[in-house]
Short mmCIF file of C-alpha atoms and ligand atoms in Angstrom, two decimals:
data_model
loop_
_atom_site.label_atom_id
_atom_site.label_comp_id
_atom_site.label_asym_id
_atom_site.label_seq_id
_atom_site.Cartn_x
_atom_site.Cartn_y
_atom_site.Cartn_z
CA UNK G 1 144.53 118.95 111.10
CA UNK G 2 142.99 116.19 113.23
CA UNK G 3 141.16 116.85 116.44
CA UNK G 4 142.25 113.79 118.40
CA UNK G 5 140.09 114.63 121.40
CA UNK G 6 136.94 114.75 119.26
CA UNK G 7 137.95 111.55 117.48
CA UNK G 8 138.34 109.77 120.83
CA UNK G 9 134.97 111.06 122.01
CA UNK G 10 133.35 109.99 118.74
CA UNK G 11 134.63 106.42 119.17
CA UNK G 12 132.97 106.27 122.60
CA UNK G 13 129.84 108.04 121.39
CA UNK G 14 129.32 105.72 118.41
CA UNK G 15 129.03 102.73 120.74
CA UNK G 16 126.07 104.27 122.56
CA UNK G 17 124.40 106.84 120.29
CA UNK G 18 123.27 106.13 116.71
CA UNK G 19 126.01 107.66 114.57
CA UNK G 20 127.51 109.03 117.78
CA UNK G 21 125.06 111.95 117.82
CA UNK G 22 121.68 113.02 119.10
CA UNK G 23 120.66 114.54 115.78
CA UNK G 24 121.78 113.21 112.39
CA UNK G 25 123.17 116.32 110.74
CA UNK G 26 125.70 116.73 113.58
CA UNK G 27 127.53 113.57 112.46
CA UNK G 28 129.17 115.38 109.51
CA UNK G 29 128.19 112.46 107.23
CA UNK G 30 127.44 114.87 104.37
CA UNK G 31 130.90 116.44 104.49
CA UNK G 32 133.12 113.59 105.65
CA UNK G 33 135.51 113.48 108.55
CA UNK G 34 134.39 113.39 112.16
CA UNK G 35 132.43 116.09 113.96
CA UNK G 36 133.96 118.64 116.30
CA UNK G 37 132.83 117.88 119.84
CA UNK G 38 132.13 121.29 121.32
CA UNK G 39 133.43 122.06 124.82
CA UNK G 40 132.06 125.59 125.17
CA UNK G 41 130.91 128.61 123.22
CA UNK G 42 130.93 132.36 123.71
CA UNK G 43 129.78 135.10 121.36
CA UNK G 44 130.56 134.15 117.76
CA UNK G 45 132.98 131.38 118.76
CA UNK G 46 132.89 127.73 119.70
CA UNK G 47 135.78 125.75 121.18
CA UNK G 48 136.39 122.14 120.16
CA UNK G 49 137.40 119.32 122.51
CA UNK G 50 141.03 119.92 121.51
CA UNK G 51 140.80 123.54 122.61
CA UNK G 52 140.80 125.01 119.10
CA UNK G 53 138.36 127.87 118.48
CA UNK G 54 136.15 128.43 115.44
CA UNK G 55 133.98 131.26 114.15
CA UNK G 56 130.55 129.62 114.35
CA UNK G 57 127.87 129.96 111.64
CA UNK G 58 125.69 127.07 112.87
CA UNK G 59 124.70 128.94 116.03
CA UNK G 60 122.90 125.85 117.33
CA UNK G 61 120.99 125.87 113.98
CA UNK G 62 119.57 129.32 114.58
CA UNK G 63 118.87 129.97 118.28
CA UNK G 64 122.17 131.71 119.07
CA UNK G 65 121.17 134.97 117.37
CA UNK G 66 122.64 137.09 120.19
CA UNK G 67 125.82 135.03 120.12
CA UNK G 68 126.56 132.15 122.49
CA UNK G 69 126.27 132.48 126.28
CA UNK G 70 124.97 136.04 126.20
CA UNK G 71 125.41 137.25 129.80
CA UNK G 72 121.82 138.45 130.15
CA UNK G 73 120.43 135.16 128.86
CA UNK G 74 122.72 133.09 131.08
CA UNK G 75 121.78 135.21 134.11
CA UNK G 76 118.06 134.86 133.38
CA UNK G 77 118.37 131.06 133.22
CA UNK G 78 120.43 130.95 136.41
CA UNK G 79 117.89 133.10 138.26
CA UNK G 80 115.01 130.94 137.01
CA UNK G 81 116.83 127.74 137.98
CA UNK G 82 117.32 129.00 141.52
CA UNK G 83 113.51 129.16 141.78
CA UNK G 84 113.12 125.57 140.62
CA UNK G 85 113.59 123.93 137.24
CA UNK G 86 110.04 122.92 136.38
CA UNK G 87 106.70 122.96 138.14
CA UNK G 88 104.19 121.45 135.73
CA UNK G 89 101.98 124.36 136.63
CA UNK G 90 101.20 127.71 135.01
CA UNK G 91 103.52 130.65 135.71
CA UNK G 92 103.43 134.42 135.23
CA UNK G 93 106.46 134.00 132.98
CA UNK G 94 104.43 132.03 130.42
CA UNK G 95 101.78 134.76 130.41
CA UNK G 96 104.43 137.41 129.80
CA UNK G 97 105.97 135.28 127.04
CA UNK G 98 102.59 134.76 125.36
CA UNK G 99 101.89 138.51 125.55
CA UNK G 100 105.28 139.24 123.97
CA UNK G 101 104.76 136.74 121.12
CA UNK G 102 101.30 138.16 120.36
CA UNK G 103 102.78 141.68 120.33
CA UNK G 104 105.48 140.61 117.85
CA UNK G 105 103.20 138.43 115.67
CA UNK G 106 99.80 140.15 115.08
CA UNK G 107 98.58 137.01 113.27
CA UNK G 108 98.92 135.08 116.56
CA UNK G 109 95.85 135.68 118.75
CA UNK G 110 96.36 132.59 120.90
CA UNK G 111 99.29 130.19 121.25
CA UNK G 112 100.58 127.10 122.98
CA UNK G 113 104.20 126.50 124.05
CA UNK G 114 105.84 123.16 123.32
CA UNK G 115 109.44 121.90 123.57
CA UNK G 116 110.57 121.50 119.96
CA UNK G 117 109.81 122.65 116.45
CA UNK G 118 108.67 119.13 115.63
CA UNK G 119 106.03 119.32 118.36
CA UNK G 120 104.95 122.75 117.14
CA UNK G 121 104.37 121.72 113.53
CA UNK G 122 102.88 118.33 114.46
CA UNK G 123 100.38 120.08 116.72
CA UNK G 124 99.59 122.79 114.16
CA UNK G 125 98.77 120.10 111.60
CA UNK G 126 96.53 118.32 114.11
CA UNK G 127 94.54 121.45 114.97
CA UNK G 128 94.26 122.36 111.28
CA UNK G 129 92.80 118.92 110.55
CA UNK G 130 90.56 119.19 113.61
CA UNK G 131 89.30 122.65 112.64
CA UNK G 132 88.66 121.91 108.95
CA UNK G 133 87.63 118.26 109.50
CA UNK G 134 89.77 117.47 106.46
CA UNK G 135 92.72 115.11 106.11
CA UNK G 136 94.96 116.31 103.27
CA UNK G 137 98.02 118.38 104.20
CA UNK G 138 100.31 120.05 101.67
CA UNK G 139 104.06 120.65 102.05
CA UNK G 140 106.88 121.51 99.66
CA UNK G 141 109.75 119.34 98.47
CA UNK G 142 112.97 120.10 100.29
CA UNK G 143 111.19 121.71 103.23
CA UNK G 144 111.70 120.19 106.66
CA UNK G 145 109.21 120.72 109.44
CA UNK G 146 110.58 118.30 112.04
CA UNK G 147 110.30 114.53 112.18
CA UNK G 148 106.63 113.80 112.87
CA UNK G 149 105.40 110.92 110.70
CA UNK G 150 103.00 112.81 108.45
CA UNK G 151 105.75 115.19 107.38
CA UNK G 152 108.41 112.60 106.52
CA UNK G 153 107.50 112.16 102.87
CA UNK G 154 109.76 111.65 99.89
CA UNK G 155 110.16 114.59 97.58
CA UNK G 156 107.84 114.39 94.61
CA UNK G 157 108.58 115.33 91.05
CA UNK G 158 106.73 117.97 89.08
CA UNK G 159 103.05 118.04 89.89
CA UNK G 160 101.66 117.13 93.28
CA UNK G 161 102.61 113.70 94.51
CA UNK G 162 100.96 112.06 97.47
CA UNK G 163 103.55 111.04 100.00
CA UNK G 164 105.73 108.01 99.87
CA UNK G 165 107.28 107.67 103.31
CA UNK G 166 110.78 109.16 103.42
CA UNK G 167 111.73 107.23 106.52
CA UNK G 168 111.53 103.62 107.60
CA UNK G 169 108.92 103.12 110.28
CA UNK G 170 106.40 105.49 108.70
CA UNK G 171 103.39 103.47 107.44
CA UNK G 172 102.13 104.42 103.98
CA UNK G 173 98.73 105.04 105.54
CA UNK G 174 100.14 107.87 107.60
CA UNK G 175 101.45 109.83 104.64
CA UNK G 176 98.84 108.98 102.02
CA UNK G 177 97.19 112.33 102.81
CA UNK G 178 100.40 114.31 102.57
CA UNK G 179 100.80 116.05 99.21
CA UNK G 180 104.10 117.56 98.15
CA UNK G 181 104.67 120.29 95.59
CA UNK G 182 107.70 122.12 94.27
CA UNK G 183 108.55 125.25 96.28
CA UNK G 184 107.73 128.47 94.42
CA UNK G 185 105.45 126.61 91.96
CA UNK G 186 102.19 128.60 92.04
CA UNK G 187 100.57 126.87 89.00
CA UNK G 188 101.07 123.46 90.65
CA UNK G 189 99.58 124.78 93.90
CA UNK G 190 96.56 126.17 92.07
CA UNK G 191 96.12 122.91 90.14
CA UNK G 192 96.18 120.88 93.36
CA UNK G 193 93.54 123.13 94.92
CA UNK G 194 91.37 122.85 91.81
CA UNK G 195 91.60 119.08 92.04
CA UNK G 196 91.44 118.54 95.79
CA UNK G 197 90.57 121.89 97.37
CA UNK G 198 87.67 120.56 99.42
CA UNK G 199 89.89 117.87 101.00
CA UNK G 200 92.84 120.10 101.95
CA UNK G 201 93.18 120.93 105.66
CA UNK G 202 96.27 123.11 105.37
CA UNK G 203 99.38 124.13 103.53
CA UNK G 204 102.56 124.27 105.63
CA UNK G 205 105.46 126.28 104.26
CA UNK G 206 108.85 127.58 105.33
CA UNK G 207 108.26 131.23 104.29
CA UNK G 208 111.95 131.39 103.49
CA UNK G 209 113.19 127.86 102.94
CA UNK G 210 116.25 126.99 104.99
CA UNK G 211 116.26 123.20 104.93
CA UNK G 212 117.23 122.79 101.29
CA UNK G 213 119.69 125.59 101.75
CA UNK G 214 118.43 129.20 101.78
CA UNK G 215 115.76 129.54 99.08
CA UNK G 216 113.73 132.78 99.17
CA UNK G 217 110.07 132.81 98.13
CA UNK G 218 109.49 134.13 94.62
CA UNK G 219 107.29 137.27 94.52
CA UNK G 220 103.67 136.21 94.94
CA UNK G 221 104.36 132.65 96.10
CA UNK G 222 103.46 133.13 99.77
CA UNK G 223 100.48 135.34 98.93
CA UNK G 224 99.23 132.64 96.57
CA UNK G 225 99.31 130.11 99.40
CA UNK G 226 97.24 132.39 101.63
CA UNK G 227 94.85 133.14 98.77
CA UNK G 228 94.33 129.52 97.79
CA UNK G 229 93.78 128.48 101.40
CA UNK G 230 91.28 131.28 101.95
CA UNK G 231 89.40 130.47 98.74
CA UNK G 232 89.09 126.77 99.60
CA UNK G 233 88.56 126.84 103.35
CA UNK G 234 92.01 125.47 104.16
CA UNK G 235 94.44 126.91 106.71
CA UNK G 236 97.84 128.44 105.91
CA UNK G 237 100.65 127.50 108.29
CA UNK G 238 103.94 129.42 108.27
CA UNK G 239 106.64 127.25 109.77
CA UNK G 240 108.81 130.05 111.17
CA UNK G 241 110.84 127.82 113.47
CA UNK G 242 113.96 128.99 111.62
CA UNK G 243 112.84 132.41 110.29
CA UNK G 244 110.86 133.59 113.30
CA UNK G 245 112.45 136.62 115.02
CA UNK G 246 115.54 136.02 112.85
CA UNK G 247 114.38 137.73 109.63
CA UNK G 248 112.54 140.42 111.58
CA UNK G 249 111.13 140.86 115.07
CA UNK G 250 107.86 139.48 113.69
CA UNK G 251 109.53 136.92 111.46
CA UNK G 252 109.21 136.41 107.72
CA UNK G 253 105.49 137.24 107.91
CA UNK G 254 106.45 140.76 109.05
CA UNK G 255 109.14 141.01 106.36
CA UNK G 256 106.64 140.06 103.66
CA UNK G 257 103.63 141.74 105.32
CA UNK G 258 101.46 138.61 105.34
CA UNK G 259 99.15 137.08 107.97
CA UNK G 260 98.98 133.26 107.94
CA UNK G 261 96.25 131.44 109.85
CA UNK G 262 98.77 129.55 112.00
CA UNK G 263 102.46 130.05 112.78
CA UNK G 264 105.09 127.74 114.26
CA UNK G 265 108.06 129.27 116.07
CA UNK G 266 111.16 127.84 117.73
CA UNK G 267 114.94 128.32 117.91
CA UNK G 268 115.37 132.11 118.45
CA UNK G 269 112.23 132.46 120.57
CA UNK G 270 113.70 129.89 122.97
CA UNK G 271 117.13 131.53 123.04
CA UNK G 272 118.83 128.14 122.83
CA UNK G 273 116.60 126.33 125.31
CA UNK G 274 113.93 123.72 124.41
CA UNK G 275 111.02 126.05 123.62
CA UNK G 276 108.77 126.28 120.56
CA UNK G 277 105.34 127.67 119.85
CA UNK G 278 102.35 127.10 117.64
CA UNK G 279 99.57 129.66 117.46
CA UNK G 280 97.36 131.82 115.32
CA UNK G 281 93.65 132.47 114.82
CA UNK G 282 91.69 132.36 118.08
CA UNK G 283 88.83 130.38 116.51
CA UNK G 284 91.32 127.68 115.49
CA UNK G 285 93.42 127.61 118.66
CA UNK G 286 90.24 127.44 120.78
CA UNK G 287 89.92 123.83 119.67
CA UNK G 288 92.97 122.83 121.71
CA UNK G 289 92.43 120.91 124.96
CA UNK G 290 91.28 121.69 127.59
CA UNK G 291 89.13 124.22 125.65
CA UNK G 292 88.25 121.94 122.77
CA UNK G 293 88.51 118.45 121.28
CA UNK G 294 92.05 118.60 119.80
CA UNK G 295 94.42 117.03 122.30
CA UNK G 296 97.99 118.19 122.83
CA UNK G 297 100.07 118.24 126.02
CA UNK G 298 103.66 118.36 127.34
CA UNK G 299 105.37 117.88 130.70
CA UNK G 300 107.95 120.59 130.08
CA UNK G 301 105.88 122.87 127.85
CA UNK G 302 106.52 126.51 128.78
CA UNK G 303 109.36 125.49 131.08
CA UNK G 304 110.39 128.52 133.19
CA UNK G 305 114.10 128.29 132.31
CA UNK G 306 113.36 128.07 128.59
CA UNK G 307 110.82 130.87 128.72
CA UNK G 308 113.28 133.05 130.66
CA UNK G 309 115.93 132.46 127.99
CA UNK G 310 113.43 133.17 125.23
CA UNK G 311 112.03 136.34 126.76
CA UNK G 312 115.49 137.72 127.51
CA UNK G 313 116.60 136.98 123.94
CA UNK G 314 113.56 138.65 122.42
CA UNK G 315 114.06 141.68 124.63
CA UNK G 316 117.54 142.19 123.16
CA UNK G 317 116.28 142.10 119.57
CA UNK G 318 115.39 145.74 118.92
CA UNK G 319 115.43 147.64 115.61
CA UNK G 320 119.13 148.44 115.97
CA UNK G 321 119.86 144.73 116.42
CA UNK G 322 118.10 143.81 113.18
CA UNK G 323 119.81 146.62 111.33
CA UNK G 324 123.16 145.27 112.54
CA UNK G 325 122.25 141.70 111.57
CA UNK G 326 121.37 142.87 108.05
CA UNK G 327 124.63 144.82 107.74
CA UNK G 328 126.96 142.10 108.97
CA UNK G 329 125.15 139.42 106.95
CA UNK G 330 125.39 141.51 103.78
CA UNK G 331 129.13 141.99 104.40
CA UNK G 332 129.50 138.21 104.56
CA UNK G 333 127.35 137.61 101.47
CA UNK G 334 129.29 140.22 99.47
CA UNK G 335 132.59 138.75 100.64
CA UNK G 336 131.65 135.20 99.71
CA UNK G 337 130.42 136.32 96.29
CA UNK G 338 133.73 138.12 95.75
CA UNK G 339 135.61 134.96 96.79
CA UNK G 340 133.63 132.87 94.25
CA UNK G 341 134.48 135.46 91.61
CA UNK G 342 138.16 135.69 92.50
CA UNK G 343 138.61 131.92 92.49
CA UNK G 344 136.40 131.52 89.41
CA UNK G 345 134.25 129.00 91.25
CA UNK G 346 130.80 127.93 90.01
CA UNK G 347 128.59 128.94 92.90
CA UNK G 348 125.84 131.25 94.11
CA UNK G 349 125.17 132.82 97.51
CA UNK G 350 121.48 133.15 98.44
CA UNK G 351 120.39 134.97 101.55
CA UNK G 352 117.55 136.67 103.36
CA UNK G 353 118.60 138.76 106.35
CA UNK G 354 120.82 136.76 108.71
CA UNK G 355 120.46 133.37 107.00
CA UNK G 356 122.38 132.36 103.90
CA UNK G 357 123.71 129.47 101.84
CA UNK G 358 126.61 129.20 99.41
CA UNK G 359 125.40 126.70 96.78
CA UNK G 360 127.91 125.05 94.47
CA UNK G 361 125.44 125.62 91.65
CA UNK G 362 125.17 128.20 88.84
CA UNK G 363 121.96 129.46 90.43
CA UNK G 364 119.39 130.62 90.94
CA UNK G 365 118.22 127.86 93.29
CA UNK G 366 114.44 128.14 93.43
CA UNK G 367 113.34 124.72 94.65
CA UNK G 368 114.54 121.28 95.75
CA UNK G 369 115.16 120.09 92.19
CA UNK G 370 117.54 123.00 91.68
CA UNK G 371 119.19 122.58 95.09
CA UNK G 372 119.88 118.86 94.73
CA UNK G 373 121.79 119.56 91.50
CA UNK G 374 124.46 121.35 93.59
CA UNK G 375 127.97 119.87 93.68
CA UNK G 376 127.90 118.32 97.14
CA UNK G 377 131.43 116.95 96.80
CA UNK G 378 132.72 120.46 96.21
CA UNK G 379 130.71 121.60 99.22
CA UNK G 380 132.31 118.88 101.36
CA UNK G 381 135.80 120.03 100.32
CA UNK G 382 134.81 123.64 101.01
CA UNK G 383 133.49 122.73 104.45
CA UNK G 384 136.68 120.87 105.40
CA UNK G 385 138.76 123.76 104.11
CA UNK G 386 136.82 126.23 106.25
CA UNK G 387 137.11 124.01 109.30
CA UNK G 388 140.89 123.72 108.86
CA UNK G 389 140.98 127.55 108.74
CA UNK G 390 138.96 128.01 111.93
CA UNK G 391 135.47 128.51 110.50
CA UNK G 392 132.61 126.23 111.61
CA UNK G 393 130.08 126.15 108.74
CA UNK G 394 126.84 124.08 108.62
CA UNK G 395 127.96 120.52 107.63
CA UNK G 396 125.57 120.13 104.69
CA UNK G 397 124.97 121.85 101.37
CA UNK G 398 121.27 121.77 102.23
CA UNK G 399 121.39 123.88 105.37
CA UNK G 400 121.45 127.61 106.04
CA UNK G 401 124.29 129.41 107.78
CA UNK G 402 123.38 131.84 110.55
CA UNK G 403 124.89 135.19 111.47
CA UNK G 404 124.56 136.47 115.04
CA UNK G 405 124.86 139.88 116.70
CA UNK G 406 128.18 138.68 118.10
CA UNK G 407 129.80 138.31 114.65
CA UNK G 408 132.15 141.23 114.09
CA UNK G 409 133.40 142.71 110.82
CA UNK G 410 136.76 141.13 111.69
CA UNK G 411 135.06 137.71 112.04
CA UNK G 412 133.46 138.19 108.64
CA UNK G 413 136.68 139.32 106.98
CA UNK G 414 138.50 136.31 108.47
CA UNK G 415 135.72 134.05 107.22
CA UNK G 416 135.91 135.47 103.69
CA UNK G 417 139.69 134.98 103.67
CA UNK G 418 139.21 131.38 104.85
CA UNK G 419 136.56 130.82 102.19
CA UNK G 420 138.87 132.06 99.46
CA UNK G 421 141.57 129.68 100.70
CA UNK G 422 139.11 126.79 100.91
CA UNK G 423 137.83 127.51 97.38
CA UNK G 424 141.36 127.46 96.01
CA UNK G 425 142.13 124.14 97.72
P1 KE4 M 1 113.20 120.71 116.06
O1 KE4 M 1 112.21 119.59 116.30
O2 KE4 M 1 114.53 120.20 115.55
O3 KE4 M 1 113.32 121.66 117.25
O4 KE4 M 1 112.57 121.65 114.90
C1 KE4 M 1 112.24 121.06 113.68
C2 KE4 M 1 112.19 122.12 112.60
C3 KE4 M 1 110.95 122.60 112.20
N1 KE4 M 1 110.85 123.56 111.24
C4 KE4 M 1 111.96 124.09 110.66
C5 KE4 M 1 111.80 125.14 109.61
C6 KE4 M 1 113.25 123.64 111.06
O5 KE4 M 1 114.35 124.18 110.46
C7 KE4 M 1 113.38 122.65 112.04
C8 KE4 M 1 114.71 122.11 112.49
N2 KE4 M 1 115.85 122.61 111.77
C9 KE4 M 1 117.01 121.74 111.75
C10 KE4 M 1 118.10 122.43 110.93
N3 KE4 M 1 117.81 122.41 109.56
C11 KE4 M 1 117.49 121.42 113.13
C12 KE4 M 1 118.85 120.77 113.18
C13 KE4 M 1 118.75 119.29 113.46
O6 KE4 M 1 117.85 118.62 112.92
O7 KE4 M 1 119.62 118.83 114.22
#
């Protein structure tokens, strides 16, 4: 069923925006067909340019955990806007926000607000290199930490590989100190530290991977990262831009009872507005200007509207909210697994809390090598089938789907019915 209004908008957009979008994944290139141009959203729904509504599992890629346009969040932004949109000066709001984050994340003793997850991870890497006076950074294949140069490296194979740029415009010199390893591969991590431990500034990890699809950490994997970093004088960085305050009030680190040296947050903590955070050990964060020699700055950092949206969102996320998220997410996971079974489809559903992925793969998917063996054509057909049945699913096999507090049991049951139909197509 074509959405003529979106198609018309896409033709205009493509003349002026690369691929017609302001972020690549939105172009639907991985699933074919044109994107839905969204007119508005409320609760668990979005409305396309042609007026059709969809049950939404993108949720702005994670921020919309309360559901879209939550009245308290909207009101808080409106009230803040009436007092001025941005001052470029400190505010009491930012102090309250910082106090709230430190309450929720005991590993964060000091933090800095920025405007995107990319800025948060880029800045965390810089302060880790400044603190350790070392250059090598370690990431995992299939993980995405935003688009700063040092993190755009091609996936390796097997043992550690030192980065080949994974984007044009990134000089080899910028990524020569970026090592990549397979996610969940503790022996390879230990081998890299044996070989290069004294050169490693930090290890950055998605504590639950979401950017290769949802891949949980194997038991002991995250603890091994903290242990290796501690033993070799490197810093552990949990990139919780996606998992933070989604998997628990205190993020994946609370769920797995771990304390990284640095943490990056975004998405949920900004409630849908441009707000992200990096923070952690006081002795590390004290190196950030104007206190210390590591420079980082931002015109709109800690913007009062964004902080209002973030604070209001966090205030809604109490224990009952997380219990509900777990319950509704499990209903969806169980329903999708049943649909795979009923339609005798080769697939696996992997989830942690309110983030999940249906892989067209026998499973388990434990790393990027596993994930990229998924049947992406089958995923594309599945995605189009869901869309035609009124369900808006992340337009890539290598993304996580997000459940919000606004998703009802009826939404989930309708989604499972649509999935069964799409799987039979
Ligand atoms: P932003 O710069 O897009 O705010 O955050 C980058 C980032 C950092 N760390 C993690 C774990 C992330 O998931 C992200 C961004 N996530 C993607 C979705 N996979 C954002 C969607 C997009 O790129 O349009």
